[in-house]
Amino acid sequence: MKSHINRKVFFSMMVGIAVAVVAALLGAAAEIIGLLGWICAGLTFLFWAWVRYWRADAHTTRAIAREEGKARRVVDALIVGATVVSLVAVVFGLLRSQQTDVVGTLSGVLALVSVVVSWALINTVYAFKLARLYYHDEEHEFTFEQRQDPTYSDFAFVSFMVGMTYTFDAKLSSTEMRRVAFGYSLLAYAFGTFVIAVALNLVTSLGQSG
């Protein structure tokens, strides 16, 4: 499983690098190159992740969550780290968007898309993390108000709900889980604020260029 996960992350990175190289060869601005590369890498990983996990039943979800273990934790840490670092490219894109030309407008649009992709990646990573925490053993650290065992789609619902409302739609039953939920809520709030800031900046830039 470890090699399978690593291959998918590596493939997503290669897609992003390939797109960035093509953009560079075509003479694109540095800000656009970085944003395009990150967007394509992120979308590739998101596509793979949810095509594979979305339709998984409870039995499959439990098996995958338990099997992934520490290998998934390392990959998740790398993804979260890369996502946070990618915000640097977004900042440069926003600075470039202040110039009222085609490149500036495109930089602003790509900056907004990049932040949304980063937000989706963070929520996806935490959906997988919640699945691991839940199925780590039989003493679940949080519970759902349902009789059936949860699937990855349930964990995605909780994760993206936190990403949108900063509230945890499950009953927490351990100190560790409350710490995870607290840290995740803070990160989700930071990304939500950043999305709003980027959107407002883009609207302002488009208004000035118009």
mmCIF file of N, CA and C in Angstrom, residues 57-130:
data_model
loop_
_atom_site.group_PDB
_atom_site.id
_atom_site.type_symbol
_atom_site.label_atom_id
_atom_site.label_comp_id
_atom_site.label_asym_id
_atom_site.label_seq_id
_atom_site.Cartn_x
_atom_site.Cartn_y
_atom_site.Cartn_z
ATOM 1 N N ASP A 57 -17.404 0.859 0.265
ATOM 2 C CA ASP A 57 -18.363 0.573 1.327
ATOM 3 C C ASP A 57 -17.640 0.587 2.674
ATOM 4 N N ALA A 58 -18.387 0.328 3.752
ATOM 5 C CA ALA A 58 -17.802 0.409 5.092
ATOM 6 C C ALA A 58 -16.689 -0.619 5.287
ATOM 7 N N HIS A 59 -16.892 -1.830 4.769
ATOM 8 C CA HIS A 59 -15.876 -2.879 4.913
ATOM 9 C C HIS A 59 -14.585 -2.485 4.207
ATOM 10 N N THR A 60 -14.713 -1.977 2.986
ATOM 11 C CA THR A 60 -13.531 -1.557 2.225
ATOM 12 C C THR A 60 -12.864 -0.358 2.879
ATOM 13 N N THR A 61 -13.671 0.576 3.368
ATOM 14 C CA THR A 61 -13.123 1.750 4.048
ATOM 15 C C THR A 61 -12.310 1.335 5.262
ATOM 16 N N ARG A 62 -12.844 0.420 6.060
ATOM 17 C CA ARG A 62 -12.131 -0.055 7.248
ATOM 18 C C ARG A 62 -10.817 -0.730 6.869
ATOM 19 N N ALA A 63 -10.868 -1.577 5.847
ATOM 20 C CA ALA A 63 -9.670 -2.314 5.435
ATOM 21 C C ALA A 63 -8.576 -1.368 4.942
ATOM 22 N N ILE A 64 -8.960 -0.393 4.109
ATOM 23 C CA ILE A 64 -7.972 0.545 3.562
ATOM 24 C C ILE A 64 -7.409 1.432 4.668
ATOM 25 N N ALA A 65 -8.287 1.940 5.535
ATOM 26 C CA ALA A 65 -7.844 2.842 6.601
ATOM 27 C C ALA A 65 -6.856 2.151 7.528
ATOM 28 N N ARG A 66 -7.097 0.892 7.849
ATOM 29 C CA ARG A 66 -6.189 0.166 8.734
ATOM 30 C C ARG A 66 -4.899 -0.226 8.029
ATOM 31 N N GLU A 67 -4.979 -0.513 6.752
ATOM 32 C CA GLU A 67 -3.800 -0.961 6.012
ATOM 33 C C GLU A 67 -2.834 0.178 5.729
ATOM 34 N N GLU A 68 -3.378 1.365 5.494
ATOM 35 C CA GLU A 68 -2.517 2.483 5.119
ATOM 36 C C GLU A 68 -1.587 2.903 6.246
ATOM 37 N N GLY A 69 -2.126 3.042 7.444
ATOM 38 C CA GLY A 69 -1.306 3.308 8.611
ATOM 39 C C GLY A 69 -0.337 4.460 8.472
ATOM 40 N N LYS A 70 0.910 4.208 8.900
ATOM 41 C CA LYS A 70 1.932 5.255 8.932
ATOM 42 C C LYS A 70 2.301 5.750 7.549
ATOM 43 N N ALA A 71 2.199 4.888 6.532
ATOM 44 C CA ALA A 71 2.538 5.314 5.170
ATOM 45 C C ALA A 71 1.669 6.492 4.753
ATOM 46 N N ARG A 72 0.400 6.428 5.102
ATOM 47 C CA ARG A 72 -0.519 7.498 4.745
ATOM 48 C C ARG A 72 -0.210 8.771 5.519
ATOM 49 N N ARG A 73 0.218 8.611 6.761
ATOM 50 C CA ARG A 73 0.515 9.784 7.573
ATOM 51 C C ARG A 73 1.649 10.604 6.972
ATOM 52 N N VAL A 74 2.676 9.918 6.501
ATOM 53 C CA VAL A 74 3.816 10.609 5.896
ATOM 54 C C VAL A 74 3.375 11.358 4.648
ATOM 55 N N VAL A 75 2.595 10.681 3.799
ATOM 56 C CA VAL A 75 2.119 11.302 2.566
ATOM 57 C C VAL A 75 1.217 12.488 2.880
ATOM 58 N N ASP A 76 0.332 12.332 3.853
ATOM 59 C CA ASP A 76 -0.561 13.428 4.234
ATOM 60 C C ASP A 76 0.230 14.643 4.703
ATOM 61 N N ALA A 77 1.276 14.397 5.492
ATOM 62 C CA ALA A 77 2.102 15.502 5.976
ATOM 63 C C ALA A 77 2.767 16.232 4.814
ATOM 64 N N LEU A 78 3.226 15.472 3.826
ATOM 65 C CA LEU A 78 3.851 16.079 2.653
ATOM 66 C C LEU A 78 2.846 16.915 1.863
ATOM 67 N N ILE A 79 1.623 16.392 1.725
ATOM 68 C CA ILE A 79 0.597 17.110 0.970
ATOM 69 C C ILE A 79 0.209 18.405 1.675
ATOM 70 N N VAL A 80 0.004 18.325 2.992
ATOM 71 C CA VAL A 80 -0.357 19.527 3.747
ATOM 72 C C VAL A 80 0.768 20.556 3.667
ATOM 73 N N GLY A 81 2.010 20.081 3.808
ATOM 74 C CA GLY A 81 3.149 20.989 3.713
ATOM 75 C C GLY A 81 3.239 21.660 2.360
ATOM 76 N N ALA A 82 3.075 20.866 1.298
ATOM 77 C CA ALA A 82 3.126 21.419 -0.059
ATOM 78 C C ALA A 82 1.980 22.391 -0.291
ATOM 79 N N THR A 83 0.823 22.099 0.289
ATOM 80 C CA THR A 83 -0.335 22.978 0.133
ATOM 81 C C THR A 83 -0.082 24.340 0.772
ATOM 82 N N VAL A 84 0.477 24.325 1.970
ATOM 83 C CA VAL A 84 0.781 25.586 2.653
ATOM 84 C C VAL A 84 1.838 26.370 1.879
ATOM 85 N N VAL A 85 2.872 25.661 1.408
ATOM 86 C CA VAL A 85 3.931 26.319 0.640
ATOM 87 C C VAL A 85 3.370 26.917 -0.650
ATOM 88 N N SER A 86 2.373 26.233 -1.242
ATOM 89 C CA SER A 86 1.804 26.716 -2.507
ATOM 90 C C SER A 86 1.170 28.092 -2.361
ATOM 91 N N LEU A 87 0.801 28.445 -1.142
ATOM 92 C CA LEU A 87 0.199 29.759 -0.925
ATOM 93 C C LEU A 87 1.176 30.884 -1.252
ATOM 94 N N VAL A 88 2.474 30.565 -1.210
ATOM 95 C CA VAL A 88 3.470 31.567 -1.602
ATOM 96 C C VAL A 88 3.276 31.935 -3.072
ATOM 97 N N ALA A 89 3.059 30.896 -3.903
ATOM 98 C CA ALA A 89 2.811 31.150 -5.326
ATOM 99 C C ALA A 89 1.534 31.956 -5.512
ATOM 100 N N VAL A 90 0.552 31.695 -4.659
ATOM 101 C CA VAL A 90 -0.703 32.445 -4.735
ATOM 102 C C VAL A 90 -0.463 33.922 -4.430
ATOM 103 N N VAL A 91 0.359 34.183 -3.429
ATOM 104 C CA VAL A 91 0.666 35.573 -3.074
ATOM 105 C C VAL A 91 1.319 36.299 -4.246
ATOM 106 N N PHE A 92 2.283 35.639 -4.890
ATOM 107 C CA PHE A 92 2.925 36.252 -6.054
ATOM 108 C C PHE A 92 1.915 36.473 -7.182
ATOM 109 N N GLY A 93 0.992 35.510 -7.333
ATOM 110 C CA GLY A 93 -0.046 35.669 -8.344
ATOM 111 C C GLY A 93 -0.941 36.854 -8.055
ATOM 112 N N LEU A 94 -1.258 37.051 -6.776
ATOM 113 C CA LEU A 94 -2.094 38.191 -6.394
ATOM 114 C C LEU A 94 -1.374 39.516 -6.640
ATOM 115 N N LEU A 95 -0.087 39.535 -6.338
ATOM 116 C CA LEU A 95 0.682 40.757 -6.583
ATOM 117 C C LEU A 95 0.710 41.086 -8.074
ATOM 118 N N ARG A 96 0.849 40.032 -8.886
ATOM 119 C CA ARG A 96 0.878 40.250 -10.336
ATOM 120 C C ARG A 96 -0.481 40.685 -10.853
ATOM 121 N N SER A 97 -1.552 40.240 -10.191
ATOM 122 C CA SER A 97 -2.902 40.570 -10.656
ATOM 123 C C SER A 97 -3.233 42.043 -10.477
ATOM 124 N N GLN A 98 -2.413 42.762 -9.714
ATOM 125 C CA GLN A 98 -2.649 44.191 -9.538
ATOM 126 C C GLN A 98 -2.419 44.966 -10.831
ATOM 127 N N GLN A 99 -1.650 44.370 -11.739
ATOM 128 C CA GLN A 99 -1.406 45.015 -13.025
ATOM 129 C C GLN A 99 -2.566 44.703 -13.962
ATOM 130 N N THR A 100 -3.152 45.722 -14.527
ATOM 131 C CA THR A 100 -4.365 45.569 -15.332
ATOM 132 C C THR A 100 -4.041 45.177 -16.769
ATOM 133 N N ASP A 101 -3.539 43.959 -16.933
ATOM 134 C CA ASP A 101 -3.309 43.412 -18.266
ATOM 135 C C ASP A 101 -3.775 41.964 -18.274
ATOM 136 N N VAL A 102 -3.633 41.299 -19.410
ATOM 137 C CA VAL A 102 -4.123 39.925 -19.541
ATOM 138 C C VAL A 102 -3.419 38.995 -18.561
ATOM 139 N N VAL A 103 -2.099 39.135 -18.450
ATOM 140 C CA VAL A 103 -1.332 38.282 -17.541
ATOM 141 C C VAL A 103 -1.751 38.520 -16.093
ATOM 142 N N GLY A 104 -1.983 39.779 -15.749
ATOM 143 C CA GLY A 104 -2.415 40.090 -14.400
ATOM 144 C C GLY A 104 -3.766 39.481 -14.075
ATOM 145 N N THR A 105 -4.714 39.599 -15.004
ATOM 146 C CA THR A 105 -6.043 39.011 -14.797
ATOM 147 C C THR A 105 -5.964 37.498 -14.691
ATOM 148 N N LEU A 106 -5.175 36.870 -15.579
ATOM 149 C CA LEU A 106 -5.015 35.417 -15.547
ATOM 150 C C LEU A 106 -4.358 34.966 -14.247
ATOM 151 N N SER A 107 -3.403 35.737 -13.762
ATOM 152 C CA SER A 107 -2.750 35.408 -12.493
ATOM 153 C C SER A 107 -3.751 35.431 -11.348
ATOM 154 N N GLY A 108 -4.642 36.411 -11.355
ATOM 155 C CA GLY A 108 -5.658 36.493 -10.318
ATOM 156 C C GLY A 108 -6.615 35.318 -10.352
ATOM 157 N N VAL A 109 -7.055 34.944 -11.554
ATOM 158 C CA VAL A 109 -7.974 33.804 -11.701
ATOM 159 C C VAL A 109 -7.298 32.514 -11.245
ATOM 160 N N LEU A 110 -6.063 32.302 -11.682
ATOM 161 C CA LEU A 110 -5.333 31.091 -11.298
ATOM 162 C C LEU A 110 -5.046 31.061 -9.800
ATOM 163 N N ALA A 111 -4.818 32.228 -9.209
ATOM 164 C CA ALA A 111 -4.603 32.291 -7.764
ATOM 165 C C ALA A 111 -5.845 31.820 -7.021
ATOM 166 N N LEU A 112 -7.017 32.257 -7.479
ATOM 167 C CA LEU A 112 -8.269 31.832 -6.859
ATOM 168 C C LEU A 112 -8.474 30.330 -7.016
ATOM 169 N N VAL A 113 -8.259 29.809 -8.222
ATOM 170 C CA VAL A 113 -8.407 28.367 -8.464
ATOM 171 C C VAL A 113 -7.417 27.583 -7.609
ATOM 172 N N SER A 114 -6.203 28.090 -7.493
ATOM 173 C CA SER A 114 -5.175 27.415 -6.710
ATOM 174 C C SER A 114 -5.564 27.300 -5.242
ATOM 175 N N VAL A 115 -6.130 28.362 -4.694
ATOM 176 C CA VAL A 115 -6.547 28.331 -3.292
ATOM 177 C C VAL A 115 -7.687 27.332 -3.091
ATOM 178 N N VAL A 116 -8.625 27.282 -4.031
ATOM 179 C CA VAL A 116 -9.735 26.330 -3.937
ATOM 180 C C VAL A 116 -9.215 24.896 -4.006
ATOM 181 N N VAL A 117 -8.266 24.635 -4.909
ATOM 182 C CA VAL A 117 -7.666 23.300 -5.007
ATOM 183 C C VAL A 117 -6.940 22.948 -3.708
ATOM 184 N N SER A 118 -6.208 23.899 -3.160
ATOM 185 C CA SER A 118 -5.502 23.672 -1.897
ATOM 186 C C SER A 118 -6.490 23.380 -0.773
ATOM 187 N N TRP A 119 -7.580 24.120 -0.752
ATOM 188 C CA TRP A 119 -8.635 23.896 0.253
ATOM 189 C C TRP A 119 -9.208 22.489 0.122
ATOM 190 N N ALA A 120 -9.465 22.050 -1.104
ATOM 191 C CA ALA A 120 -9.998 20.708 -1.335
ATOM 192 C C ALA A 120 -8.992 19.640 -0.922
ATOM 193 N N LEU A 121 -7.715 19.881 -1.168
ATOM 194 C CA LEU A 121 -6.678 18.933 -0.765
ATOM 195 C C LEU A 121 -6.614 18.796 0.751
ATOM 196 N N ILE A 122 -6.669 19.916 1.452
ATOM 197 C CA ILE A 122 -6.634 19.876 2.913
ATOM 198 C C ILE A 122 -7.813 19.076 3.452
ATOM 199 N N ASN A 123 -8.998 19.331 2.936
ATOM 200 C CA ASN A 123 -10.182 18.605 3.394
ATOM 201 C C ASN A 123 -10.101 17.123 3.061
ATOM 202 N N THR A 124 -9.544 16.802 1.903
ATOM 203 C CA THR A 124 -9.389 15.399 1.511
ATOM 204 C C THR A 124 -8.412 14.681 2.430
ATOM 205 N N VAL A 125 -7.292 15.327 2.714
ATOM 206 C CA VAL A 125 -6.300 14.738 3.616
ATOM 207 C C VAL A 125 -6.918 14.461 4.983
ATOM 208 N N TYR A 126 -7.709 15.401 5.481
ATOM 209 C CA TYR A 126 -8.323 15.200 6.788
ATOM 210 C C TYR A 126 -9.449 14.172 6.744
ATOM 211 N N ALA A 127 -10.103 14.008 5.620
ATOM 212 C CA ALA A 127 -11.097 12.938 5.499
ATOM 213 C C ALA A 127 -10.420 11.581 5.657
ATOM 214 N N PHE A 128 -9.272 11.408 5.014
ATOM 215 C CA PHE A 128 -8.519 10.162 5.155
ATOM 216 C C PHE A 128 -8.014 9.985 6.587
ATOM 217 N N LYS A 129 -7.603 11.081 7.202
ATOM 218 C CA LYS A 129 -7.112 11.024 8.582
ATOM 219 C C LYS A 129 -8.229 10.618 9.540
ATOM 220 N N LEU A 130 -9.421 11.161 9.330
ATOM 221 C CA LEU A 130 -10.558 10.799 10.173
ATOM 222 C C LEU A 130 -10.883 9.318 10.048
#
